[in-house]
PDB file of C-alpha atoms in Angstrom:
ATOM      1  CA  MET A  10      24.482  -0.626  -7.591  1.00 41.00           C
ATOM      2  CA  ALA A  11      22.815  -2.609 -10.403  1.00 44.00           C
ATOM      3  CA  ARG A  12      20.020  -0.887 -12.265  1.00 54.00           C
ATOM      4  CA  LYS A  13      16.572  -2.381 -11.791  1.00 62.00           C
ATOM      5  CA  PRO A  14      14.679  -3.473 -14.919  1.00 63.00           C
ATOM      6  CA  SER A  15      12.154  -0.915 -16.189  1.00 83.00           C
ATOM      7  CA  ALA A  16       9.141  -3.139 -15.354  1.00 87.00           C
ATOM      8  CA  GLU A  17      10.336  -3.507 -11.758  1.00 91.00           C
ATOM      9  CA  ARG A  18      10.854   0.245 -11.477  1.00 92.00           C
ATOM     10  CA  ARG A  19       7.337   0.834 -12.799  1.00 93.00           C
ATOM     11  CA  ARG A  20       5.921  -1.503 -10.162  1.00 93.00           C
ATOM     12  CA  GLN A  21       7.963   0.242  -7.462  1.00 95.00           C
ATOM     13  CA  LEU A  22       6.740   3.664  -8.555  1.00 96.00           C
ATOM     14  CA  THR A  23       3.142   2.494  -8.921  1.00 96.00           C
ATOM     15  CA  GLU A  24       3.083   1.092  -5.392  1.00 95.00           C
ATOM     16  CA  ALA A  25       4.663   4.314  -4.152  1.00 96.00           C
ATOM     17  CA  ALA A  26       1.984   6.314  -5.979  1.00 96.00           C
ATOM     18  CA  ILE A  27      -0.742   4.221  -4.343  1.00 95.00           C
ATOM     19  CA  ARG A  28       0.714   4.888  -0.893  1.00 96.00           C
ATOM     20  CA  ALA A  29       1.145   8.610  -1.545  1.00 95.00           C
ATOM     21  CA  MET A  30      -2.290   9.069  -3.141  1.00 95.00           C
ATOM     22  CA  THR A  31      -3.991   7.049  -0.395  1.00 94.00           C
ATOM     23  CA  ARG A  32      -2.319   9.181   2.250  1.00 94.00           C
ATOM     24  CA  ASP A  33      -2.451  12.624   0.611  1.00 93.00           C
ATOM     25  CA  GLY A  34      -5.211  12.398  -2.001  1.00 91.00           C
ATOM     26  CA  VAL A  35      -4.855  12.520  -5.773  1.00 90.00           C
ATOM     27  CA  PRO A  36      -4.744  16.337  -6.271  1.00 86.00           C
ATOM     28  CA  ARG A  37      -1.971  16.808  -3.704  1.00 89.00           C
ATOM     29  CA  THR A  38       0.219  13.984  -4.978  1.00 92.00           C
ATOM     30  CA  THR A  39       2.922  15.119  -7.380  1.00 92.00           C
ATOM     31  CA  THR A  40       5.438  13.245  -9.496  1.00 92.00           C
ATOM     32  CA  ARG A  41       8.125  14.597  -7.177  1.00 93.00           C
ATOM     33  CA  SER A  42       6.380  13.260  -4.064  1.00 94.00           C
ATOM     34  CA  ILE A  43       5.898   9.869  -5.726  1.00 95.00           C
ATOM     35  CA  ALA A  44       9.574   9.687  -6.650  1.00 94.00           C
ATOM     36  CA  ALA A  45      10.481  10.592  -3.059  1.00 95.00           C
ATOM     37  CA  GLU A  46       8.085   7.946  -1.732  1.00 95.00           C
ATOM     38  CA  ALA A  47       9.747   5.359  -3.964  1.00 94.00           C
ATOM     39  CA  GLY A  48      13.251   6.559  -3.061  1.00 94.00           C
ATOM     40  CA  VAL A  49      14.254   7.295  -6.651  1.00 93.00           C
ATOM     41  CA  SER A  50      15.163  10.401  -8.614  1.00 92.00           C
ATOM     42  CA  LEU A  51      12.576  12.349 -10.588  1.00 92.00           C
ATOM     43  CA  SER A  52      14.386  11.394 -13.786  1.00 92.00           C
ATOM     44  CA  VAL A  53      13.689   7.714 -13.039  1.00 93.00           C
ATOM     45  CA  PHE A  54       9.994   8.514 -12.733  1.00 93.00           C
ATOM     46  CA  HIS A  55       9.921  10.229 -16.126  1.00 92.00           C
ATOM     47  CA  TYR A  56      11.892   7.372 -17.658  1.00 92.00           C
ATOM     48  CA  CYS A  57       9.277   4.862 -16.476  1.00 93.00           C
ATOM     49  CA  PHE A  58       6.136   6.946 -17.124  1.00 93.00           C
ATOM     50  CA  ASP A  59       5.890   9.313 -20.057  1.00 88.00           C
ATOM     51  CA  SER A  60       2.648  10.873 -18.796  1.00 85.00           C
ATOM     52  CA  LYS A  61       0.438  11.216 -15.729  1.00 83.00           C
ATOM     53  CA  GLN A  62      -2.231   9.296 -17.633  1.00 86.00           C
ATOM     54  CA  ALA A  63       0.079   6.294 -17.855  1.00 90.00           C
ATOM     55  CA  LEU A  64       0.753   6.459 -14.124  1.00 90.00           C
ATOM     56  CA  ILE A  65      -2.931   6.690 -13.184  1.00 89.00           C
ATOM     57  CA  GLU A  66      -3.810   3.778 -15.457  1.00 89.00           C
ATOM     58  CA  SER A  67      -1.075   1.727 -13.794  1.00 93.00           C
ATOM     59  CA  VAL A  68      -2.370   2.690 -10.343  1.00 93.00           C
ATOM     60  CA  ILE A  69      -5.947   1.682 -11.214  1.00 89.00           C
ATOM     61  CA  THR A  70      -4.850  -1.654 -12.666  1.00 89.00           C
ATOM     62  CA  THR A  71      -2.548  -2.441  -9.753  1.00 92.00           C
ATOM     63  CA  ILE A  72      -5.161  -1.720  -7.083  1.00 88.00           C
ATOM     64  CA  MET A  73      -7.529  -4.054  -8.906  1.00 85.00           C
ATOM     65  CA  ASP A  74      -4.841  -6.724  -9.114  1.00 86.00           C
ATOM     66  CA  HIS A  75      -4.373  -6.482  -5.343  1.00 86.00           C
ATOM     67  CA  TYR A  76      -7.893  -7.587  -4.510  1.00 84.00           C
ATOM     68  CA  VAL A  77      -8.629  -9.708  -7.588  1.00 83.00           C
ATOM     69  CA  ASP A  78      -5.735 -12.005  -6.678  1.00 84.00           C
ATOM     70  CA  VAL A  79      -7.250 -12.402  -3.206  1.00 84.00           C
ATOM     71  CA  VAL A  80     -10.708 -13.148  -4.621  1.00 85.00           C
ATOM     72  CA  ARG A  81      -9.398 -15.553  -7.256  1.00 83.00           C
ATOM     73  CA  GLU A  82      -7.569 -17.525  -4.595  1.00 83.00           C
ATOM     74  CA  ALA A  83     -10.712 -17.611  -2.436  1.00 81.00           C
ATOM     75  CA  ILE A  84     -12.998 -18.864  -5.226  1.00 80.00           C
ATOM     76  CA  GLN A  85     -12.274 -22.554  -4.836  1.00 79.00           C
ATOM     77  CA  PRO A  86     -15.126 -25.068  -5.120  1.00 79.00           C
ATOM     78  CA  GLN A  87     -16.911 -25.441  -1.780  1.00 81.00           C
ATOM     79  CA  SER A  88     -19.616 -27.957  -0.874  1.00 82.00           C
ATOM     80  CA  THR A  89     -22.270 -25.754  -2.515  1.00 85.00           C
ATOM     81  CA  LEU A  90     -22.270 -23.071  -5.191  1.00 85.00           C
ATOM     82  CA  ARG A  91     -23.619 -20.545  -2.703  1.00 88.00           C
ATOM     83  CA  GLU A  92     -20.738 -21.180  -0.316  1.00 90.00           C
ATOM     84  CA  THR A  93     -18.264 -20.780  -3.182  1.00 89.00           C
ATOM     85  CA  ILE A  94     -19.779 -17.456  -4.269  1.00 89.00           C
ATOM     86  CA  ARG A  95     -19.922 -16.252  -0.684  1.00 91.00           C
ATOM     87  CA  ALA A  96     -16.237 -17.076  -0.191  1.00 90.00           C
ATOM     88  CA  GLY A  97     -15.374 -14.839  -3.139  1.00 89.00           C
ATOM     89  CA  PHE A  98     -17.473 -11.962  -1.828  1.00 91.00           C
ATOM     90  CA  ARG A  99     -16.060 -12.433   1.656  1.00 90.00           C
ATOM     91  CA  ALA A 100     -12.500 -12.228   0.327  1.00 89.00           C
ATOM     92  CA  TYR A 101     -13.320  -9.012  -1.515  1.00 89.00           C
ATOM     93  CA  TRP A 102     -15.027  -7.530   1.518  1.00 91.00           C
ATOM     94  CA  ASP A 103     -12.152  -8.458   3.820  1.00 89.00           C
ATOM     95  CA  HIS A 104      -9.899  -6.499   1.467  1.00 89.00           C
ATOM     96  CA  VAL A 105     -12.225  -3.477   1.621  1.00 92.00           C
ATOM     97  CA  ALA A 106     -12.269  -3.599   5.417  1.00 91.00           C
ATOM     98  CA  ALA A 107      -8.490  -4.019   5.633  1.00 91.00           C
ATOM     99  CA  HIS A 108      -7.621  -1.383   2.997  1.00 91.00           C
ATOM    100  CA  PRO A 109     -10.392   1.233   2.950  1.00 93.00           C
ATOM    101  CA  GLY A 110      -7.954   3.928   1.867  1.00 93.00           C
ATOM    102  CA  GLN A 111      -7.085   2.092  -1.337  1.00 90.00           C
ATOM    103  CA  HIS A 112     -10.744   1.646  -2.212  1.00 93.00           C
ATOM    104  CA  LEU A 113     -11.473   5.286  -1.448  1.00 94.00           C
ATOM    105  CA  LEU A 114      -8.619   6.122  -3.803  1.00 94.00           C
ATOM    106  CA  THR A 115     -10.368   4.318  -6.671  1.00 93.00           C
ATOM    107  CA  TYR A 116     -13.308   6.743  -6.375  1.00 95.00           C
ATOM    108  CA  GLU A 117     -10.963   9.711  -6.196  1.00 94.00           C
ATOM    109  CA  LEU A 118      -9.248   8.503  -9.365  1.00 92.00           C
ATOM    110  CA  THR A 119     -12.603   8.191 -11.140  1.00 93.00           C
ATOM    111  CA  GLN A 120     -13.610  11.716 -10.187  1.00 93.00           C
ATOM    112  CA  TYR A 121     -10.200  13.075 -11.115  1.00 90.00           C
ATOM    113  CA  ALA A 122     -10.243  11.377 -14.523  1.00 90.00           C
ATOM    114  CA  LEU A 123     -13.769  12.586 -15.316  1.00 94.00           C
ATOM    115  CA  ARG A 124     -12.926  16.188 -14.415  1.00 92.00           C
ATOM    116  CA  GLU A 125      -9.465  16.428 -15.947  1.00 89.00           C
ATOM    117  CA  PRO A 126      -9.464  17.215 -19.696  1.00 90.00           C
ATOM    118  CA  GLY A 127      -8.133  14.294 -21.697  1.00 88.00           C
ATOM    119  CA  PHE A 128      -8.401  11.783 -18.838  1.00 89.00           C
ATOM    120  CA  ALA A 129     -12.033  10.619 -19.188  1.00 92.00           C
ATOM    121  CA  HIS A 130     -10.987   7.480 -21.044  1.00 92.00           C
ATOM    122  CA  LEU A 131      -9.231   6.293 -17.867  1.00 89.00           C
ATOM    123  CA  ALA A 132     -12.517   6.377 -15.937  1.00 92.00           C
ATOM    124  CA  ARG A 133     -14.198   4.415 -18.719  1.00 93.00           C
ATOM    125  CA  ARG A 134     -11.356   1.921 -18.759  1.00 90.00           C
ATOM    126  CA  GLN A 135     -11.551   1.595 -14.969  1.00 90.00           C
ATOM    127  CA  TYR A 136     -15.190   0.524 -15.078  1.00 93.00           C
ATOM    128  CA  GLU A 137     -14.654  -1.677 -18.110  1.00 93.00           C
ATOM    129  CA  LEU A 138     -11.950  -3.470 -16.115  1.00 89.00           C
ATOM    130  CA  TYR A 139     -14.377  -4.037 -13.246  1.00 90.00           C
ATOM    131  CA  ALA A 140     -16.859  -5.766 -15.549  1.00 93.00           C
ATOM    132  CA  GLU A 141     -14.164  -7.696 -17.409  1.00 91.00           C
ATOM    133  CA  THR A 142     -12.723  -8.952 -14.126  1.00 89.00           C
ATOM    134  CA  TYR A 143     -16.091 -10.203 -12.897  1.00 91.00           C
ATOM    135  CA  ALA A 144     -16.695 -11.889 -16.253  1.00 94.00           C
ATOM    136  CA  GLU A 145     -13.342 -13.650 -15.967  1.00 91.00           C
ATOM    137  CA  LEU A 146     -14.092 -14.807 -12.414  1.00 88.00           C
ATOM    138  CA  LEU A 147     -17.569 -16.017 -13.408  1.00 91.00           C
ATOM    139  CA  GLU A 148     -16.171 -17.982 -16.329  1.00 91.00           C
ATOM    140  CA  GLN A 149     -13.542 -19.487 -14.035  1.00 86.00           C
ATOM    141  CA  LEU A 150     -16.239 -20.514 -11.571  1.00 86.00           C
ATOM    142  CA  ARG A 151     -18.535 -21.829 -14.288  1.00 87.00           C
ATOM    143  CA  GLU A 152     -15.809 -24.035 -15.702  1.00 85.00           C
ATOM    144  CA  THR A 153     -14.653 -25.432 -12.358  1.00 85.00           C
ATOM    145  CA  MET A 154     -18.177 -26.158 -11.093  1.00 85.00           C
ATOM    146  CA  ALA A 155     -19.771 -27.020 -14.458  1.00 83.00           C
ATOM    147  CA  PHE A 156     -22.961 -24.951 -14.382  1.00 85.00           C
ATOM    148  CA  GLU A 157     -24.869 -22.617 -16.687  1.00 88.00           C
ATOM    149  CA  LEU A 158     -26.403 -19.239 -15.890  1.00 91.00           C
ATOM    150  CA  SER A 159     -29.878 -18.043 -16.804  1.00 92.00           C
ATOM    151  CA  VAL A 160     -28.455 -14.644 -17.803  1.00 93.00           C
ATOM    152  CA  PRO A 161     -25.453 -13.858 -20.049  1.00 94.00           C
ATOM    153  CA  VAL A 162     -22.134 -13.654 -18.234  1.00 94.00           C
ATOM    154  CA  PRO A 163     -21.452 -10.043 -19.403  1.00 95.00           C
ATOM    155  CA  VAL A 164     -24.797  -8.904 -17.974  1.00 96.00           C
ATOM    156  CA  LEU A 165     -24.186 -10.575 -14.611  1.00 95.00           C
ATOM    157  CA  ALA A 166     -20.618  -9.268 -14.572  1.00 95.00           C
ATOM    158  CA  ARG A 167     -21.798  -5.663 -14.993  1.00 96.00           C
ATOM    159  CA  TYR A 168     -24.470  -6.186 -12.350  1.00 95.00           C
ATOM    160  CA  LEU A 169     -21.898  -7.467  -9.856  1.00 93.00           C
ATOM    161  CA  ALA A 170     -19.456  -4.679 -10.703  1.00 93.00           C
ATOM    162  CA  THR A 171     -22.183  -2.083 -10.168  1.00 95.00           C
ATOM    163  CA  MET A 172     -23.381  -3.681  -6.946  1.00 94.00           C
ATOM    164  CA  THR A 173     -19.963  -4.006  -5.314  1.00 93.00           C
ATOM    165  CA  ASP A 174     -18.966  -0.523  -6.460  1.00 95.00           C
ATOM    166  CA  GLY A 175     -22.031   1.046  -4.859  1.00 95.00           C
ATOM    167  CA  LEU A 176     -21.827  -1.108  -1.757  1.00 95.00           C
ATOM    168  CA  THR A 177     -18.168  -0.241  -1.218  1.00 95.00           C
ATOM    169  CA  LEU A 178     -18.875   3.477  -1.461  1.00 95.00           C
ATOM    170  CA  ASN A 179     -21.808   3.048   0.931  1.00 95.00           C
ATOM    171  CA  PHE A 180     -19.508   1.355   3.438  1.00 95.00           C
ATOM    172  CA  LEU A 181     -16.840   4.047   3.082  1.00 95.00           C
ATOM    173  CA  ALA A 182     -19.476   6.709   3.789  1.00 96.00           C
ATOM    174  CA  LEU A 183     -21.463   4.986   6.546  1.00 95.00           C
ATOM    175  CA  GLY A 184     -19.077   2.389   7.969  1.00 92.00           C
ATOM    176  CA  ASP A 185     -21.895  -0.102   8.578  1.00 92.00           C
ATOM    177  CA  GLU A 186     -20.149  -3.416   7.986  1.00 88.00           C
ATOM    178  CA  LYS A 187     -23.056  -5.486   9.347  1.00 91.00           C
ATOM    179  CA  ALA A 188     -25.517  -3.960   6.868  1.00 92.00           C
ATOM    180  CA  CYS A 189     -23.078  -4.521   4.014  1.00 92.00           C
ATOM    181  CA  ALA A 190     -22.594  -8.162   5.004  1.00 90.00           C
ATOM    182  CA  GLU A 191     -26.365  -8.664   4.926  1.00 93.00           C
ATOM    183  CA  ILE A 192     -26.555  -7.125   1.451  1.00 93.00           C
ATOM    184  CA  LEU A 193     -23.760  -9.406   0.256  1.00 92.00           C
ATOM    185  CA  ASP A 194     -25.721 -12.381   1.549  1.00 93.00           C
ATOM    186  CA  THR A 195     -28.722 -11.216  -0.473  1.00 94.00           C
ATOM    187  CA  VAL A 196     -26.625 -10.796  -3.601  1.00 93.00           C
ATOM    188  CA  THR A 197     -25.072 -14.206  -3.042  1.00 93.00           C
ATOM    189  CA  ASP A 198     -28.535 -15.780  -2.895  1.00 94.00           C
ATOM    190  CA  HIS A 199     -29.530 -13.929  -6.061  1.00 93.00           C
ATOM    191  CA  VAL A 200     -26.482 -15.091  -8.017  1.00 91.00           C
ATOM    192  CA  ALA A 201     -26.937 -18.669  -6.829  1.00 90.00           C
ATOM    193  CA  SER A 202     -30.575 -18.550  -7.988  1.00 92.00           C
ATOM    194  CA  LEU A 203     -29.428 -17.700 -11.528  1.00 91.00           C
ATOM    195  CA  VAL A 204     -27.897 -21.132 -12.010  1.00 85.00           C
ATOM    196  CA  ARG A 205     -29.922 -22.884 -14.678  1.00 73.00           C
ATOM    197  CA  GLU A 206     -28.348 -26.283 -14.542  1.00 56.00           C
ATOM    198  CA  GLN A 207     -25.520 -27.828 -12.650  1.00 54.00           C
ATOM    199  CA  ALA A 208     -23.681 -30.974 -13.553  1.00 49.00           C
ATOM    200  CA  VAL A 209     -24.004 -33.828 -11.088  1.00 49.00           C
ATOM    201  CA  PRO A 210     -20.580 -35.168 -10.047  1.00 50.00           C
ATOM    202  CA  GLU A 211     -20.007 -38.757 -11.169  1.00 49.00           C
TER     203      GLU A 211
END
């Protein structure tokens, strides 16, 4: 059997880690259980990841990639800016509703990283990635729809990261999807109101 490239093995093990951690929780997931989930030997795991920190960072990044790809695809210019923003939020929220375990895992990973000596930088990096991702999506939207914001993109990006983070945790705790949808509508209106000028199509 041909050996898989290292990058492909890393992806395979990362996805296996996400499944195992989502099912069993972070503390109860071991390198051995991840290797078993992926159907590879423990030596393959250690070849691909030289530390648990590296694995957790890969897990965090991959979970984000899962839903960012969905949101990026959804943010296509609609008839109005509000509808475009709402489509992005709706795509994110559909992912939360469809994969609550993965989103719960992101909070577990944060708590684990903050409590485990030497891992705190992973929690910081996790939340930096949230803000960076929103900034990237805002810039993408600003370029495609040719508008300016009344607040700096980094500020709005951190606001949106904080809002969706808190709202997701609220949903995971209370399960009130209707209330969360209403809050997203309010946030959508707020973001749309921050547009300072919008180019008129020729």
